[in-house]
Amino acid sequence: MKKIIASNFKTNHTRKSTKEFIDEVNNYLLESDIDNDVLIFPASSSFDTFETKENLTIGAQNAYHAKNGSYTGELGTIHLDEFGIKTILIGHSERRHILGESQKDVALKYNYYKALGYKIVYCFGEPLEVKQAGLTETLGYIWEQFDGIDLNYDNLILAYEPVWAIGTGVSATTEDIATIHKKIKKKIDKPLLYGGSVKVCTLQDILEVPNVDGVLVGTASWIVDDFKKMIYIANKMDANSKQIKCNIEGEK
Ligand code: PGA
């Protein structure tokens, strides 16, 4: 199976720089003939009708579980439909832990977008204190994040993103990833991404871990040249691609 490479812009990039980024990635995919699935989740103010190659999908980082209505500050599906967006991130740790979405909120959103047939990238992962409590606690915490979630849904991609690894520069080790991914895959037969401080120079090692079908990348994906390198590495996965160096400061 081809590896999936996803970039979560979070609260970064403007409308102008998003367009430049997407155009550049699209041109790269056209020129290089790479057919891995690539997903980009820009800020909603940057949505547009982007003309992209079949394997480059633009998704929403979030939207409300309604077509439209009185939900100040939220997007409804009319706003996604306007740009043909049919892919959404649900359950991201920043929405759970910073913006206060409960498992009930997350499940409501999941079921709404499932009924509409959206491709859902469903995120889950444990905070540091749970990891420190041990594997049984970690798995218990993770299974609770599947409450109310139909795991047989066809158009589902899972993303294991330990909270302590997101945006911290400290990725989970390949051993940690291998352990958790094996447990998840045993129960749920869906594409399973890893996310949390993935960098250009750690990407290939992570993609080589059994049961890792791709990555969801924040910080290290926001520079287009680095994101293109990630796409290249995921496509090649050979000795030469393994030698590709990071060029972001601190990514040594
Ligand atoms: P990060 O973010 O790569 O900056 O850790 C990953 C994510 O939140 O999806």
Short mmCIF file of N, CA, C and O and ligand atoms in Angstrom, two decimals, residues 6-10 89 92-94 123 159 161-163 165-171 194-199 215-222 230, ligand 1:
data_model
loop_
_atom_site.label_atom_id
_atom_site.label_comp_id
_atom_site.label_asym_id
_atom_site.label_seq_id
_atom_site.Cartn_x
_atom_site.Cartn_y
_atom_site.Cartn_z
N ALA A 6 0.13 13.57 4.98
CA ALA A 6 -0.85 14.63 5.22
C ALA A 6 -0.19 15.80 5.95
O ALA A 6 0.63 15.60 6.85
N SER A 7 -0.58 17.01 5.55
CA SER A 7 -0.07 18.22 6.21
C SER A 7 -1.23 18.97 6.86
O SER A 7 -2.21 19.29 6.19
N ASN A 8 -1.08 19.22 8.15
CA ASN A 8 -2.08 19.98 8.89
C ASN A 8 -1.51 21.38 9.12
O ASN A 8 -0.57 21.55 9.88
N PHE A 9 -2.09 22.38 8.44
CA PHE A 9 -1.55 23.75 8.55
C PHE A 9 -1.87 24.38 9.91
O PHE A 9 -1.25 25.37 10.27
N LYS A 10 -2.89 23.85 10.59
CA LYS A 10 -3.33 24.47 11.86
C LYS A 10 -3.61 25.96 11.60
O LYS A 10 -4.21 26.29 10.59
N LEU A 89 -10.79 16.54 9.16
CA LEU A 89 -10.06 16.03 10.34
C LEU A 89 -11.04 16.07 11.51
O LEU A 89 -11.67 17.11 11.75
N HIS A 92 -8.89 15.92 16.50
CA HIS A 92 -7.50 16.36 16.72
C HIS A 92 -7.32 16.79 18.17
O HIS A 92 -8.20 17.41 18.77
N SER A 93 -6.15 16.50 18.71
CA SER A 93 -5.91 16.75 20.14
C SER A 93 -6.04 18.23 20.49
O SER A 93 -6.43 18.57 21.61
N GLU A 94 -5.70 19.11 19.56
CA GLU A 94 -5.83 20.54 19.89
C GLU A 94 -7.30 20.94 20.02
O GLU A 94 -7.66 21.81 20.81
N CYS A 123 -8.47 11.43 14.60
CA CYS A 123 -7.26 11.49 15.44
C CYS A 123 -7.55 11.07 16.88
O CYS A 123 -8.62 11.38 17.42
N ALA A 159 -5.52 8.33 12.75
CA ALA A 159 -4.22 8.96 13.01
C ALA A 159 -3.93 8.90 14.50
O ALA A 159 -4.62 9.53 15.31
N GLU A 161 -1.92 10.13 17.35
CA GLU A 161 -1.12 11.32 17.63
C GLU A 161 -1.02 11.52 19.14
O GLU A 161 -1.88 12.15 19.75
N PRO A 162 0.04 10.99 19.75
CA PRO A 162 0.18 11.19 21.20
C PRO A 162 0.30 12.69 21.50
O PRO A 162 1.08 13.39 20.86
N VAL A 163 -0.50 13.15 22.46
CA VAL A 163 -0.57 14.59 22.74
C VAL A 163 0.80 15.16 23.09
O VAL A 163 1.16 16.26 22.66
N ALA A 165 3.59 14.44 21.99
CA ALA A 165 4.52 14.51 20.86
C ALA A 165 4.12 15.59 19.86
O ALA A 165 4.87 15.90 18.94
N ILE A 166 2.93 16.16 20.04
CA ILE A 166 2.44 17.12 19.03
C ILE A 166 3.01 18.51 19.28
O ILE A 166 2.83 19.09 20.35
N GLY A 167 3.72 19.01 18.28
CA GLY A 167 4.25 20.37 18.34
C GLY A 167 5.35 20.55 19.37
O GLY A 167 5.75 21.67 19.68
N THR A 168 5.88 19.47 19.90
CA THR A 168 6.88 19.58 20.96
C THR A 168 8.29 19.35 20.44
O THR A 168 9.26 19.61 21.15
N GLY A 169 8.40 18.81 19.23
CA GLY A 169 9.72 18.46 18.71
C GLY A 169 10.18 17.09 19.19
O GLY A 169 11.20 16.58 18.77
N VAL A 170 9.40 16.50 20.10
CA VAL A 170 9.74 15.17 20.62
C VAL A 170 8.78 14.14 20.06
O VAL A 170 7.64 14.02 20.51
N SER A 171 9.24 13.43 19.04
CA SER A 171 8.39 12.41 18.43
C SER A 171 8.35 11.17 19.34
O SER A 171 9.27 10.96 20.15
N TYR A 194 0.71 7.95 11.69
CA TYR A 194 1.30 8.44 12.94
C TYR A 194 1.46 9.95 12.80
O TYR A 194 1.82 10.45 11.73
N GLY A 195 1.23 10.68 13.89
CA GLY A 195 1.49 12.13 13.90
C GLY A 195 2.07 12.55 15.23
O GLY A 195 1.74 11.99 16.28
N GLY A 196 2.93 13.58 15.19
CA GLY A 196 3.55 14.10 16.41
C GLY A 196 5.03 14.31 16.17
O GLY A 196 5.81 13.36 16.25
N SER A 197 5.38 15.57 15.80
CA SER A 197 6.79 15.96 15.60
C SER A 197 7.52 15.11 14.57
O SER A 197 8.72 14.86 14.71
N VAL A 198 6.80 14.68 13.52
CA VAL A 198 7.48 14.00 12.41
C VAL A 198 8.31 15.05 11.67
O VAL A 198 7.85 16.18 11.47
N LYS A 199 9.53 14.69 11.30
CA LYS A 199 10.41 15.61 10.57
C LYS A 199 10.91 14.93 9.31
O LYS A 199 10.84 13.70 9.20
N VAL A 215 1.73 9.43 7.52
CA VAL A 215 1.94 10.39 8.60
C VAL A 215 1.03 11.60 8.45
O VAL A 215 0.64 11.97 7.34
N LEU A 216 0.73 12.19 9.60
CA LEU A 216 0.02 13.47 9.64
C LEU A 216 1.01 14.44 10.27
O LEU A 216 1.41 14.27 11.42
N VAL A 217 1.42 15.45 9.49
CA VAL A 217 2.52 16.32 9.93
C VAL A 217 2.04 17.76 10.09
O VAL A 217 1.34 18.28 9.20
N GLY A 218 2.43 18.37 11.18
CA GLY A 218 2.15 19.79 11.38
C GLY A 218 3.41 20.59 11.05
O GLY A 218 3.79 20.72 9.87
N THR A 219 4.08 21.07 12.09
CA THR A 219 5.20 22.01 12.00
C THR A 219 6.17 21.77 10.83
O THR A 219 6.45 22.69 10.06
N ALA A 220 6.67 20.55 10.71
CA ALA A 220 7.72 20.29 9.73
C ALA A 220 7.20 20.27 8.29
O ALA A 220 7.98 20.19 7.35
N SER A 221 5.90 20.37 8.12
CA SER A 221 5.34 20.34 6.76
C SER A 221 5.04 21.73 6.22
O SER A 221 4.65 21.88 5.06
N TRP A 222 5.21 22.76 7.04
CA TRP A 222 4.75 24.08 6.62
C TRP A 222 5.67 24.79 5.64
O TRP A 222 5.32 25.79 5.06
N MET A 230 9.22 15.21 1.93
CA MET A 230 8.50 14.13 2.61
C MET A 230 7.74 13.27 1.59
O MET A 230 7.72 12.04 1.70
P1 PGA B 1 3.38 18.45 14.71
O1 PGA B 1 1.78 18.36 14.60
O2 PGA B 1 3.93 17.75 13.52
O3 PGA B 1 3.68 19.91 14.72
O4 PGA B 1 3.74 17.76 15.98
C1 PGA B 1 1.15 17.17 14.21
C2 PGA B 1 -0.36 17.31 14.27
O5 PGA B 1 -0.86 17.95 15.19
O6 PGA B 1 -1.08 16.82 13.39
#
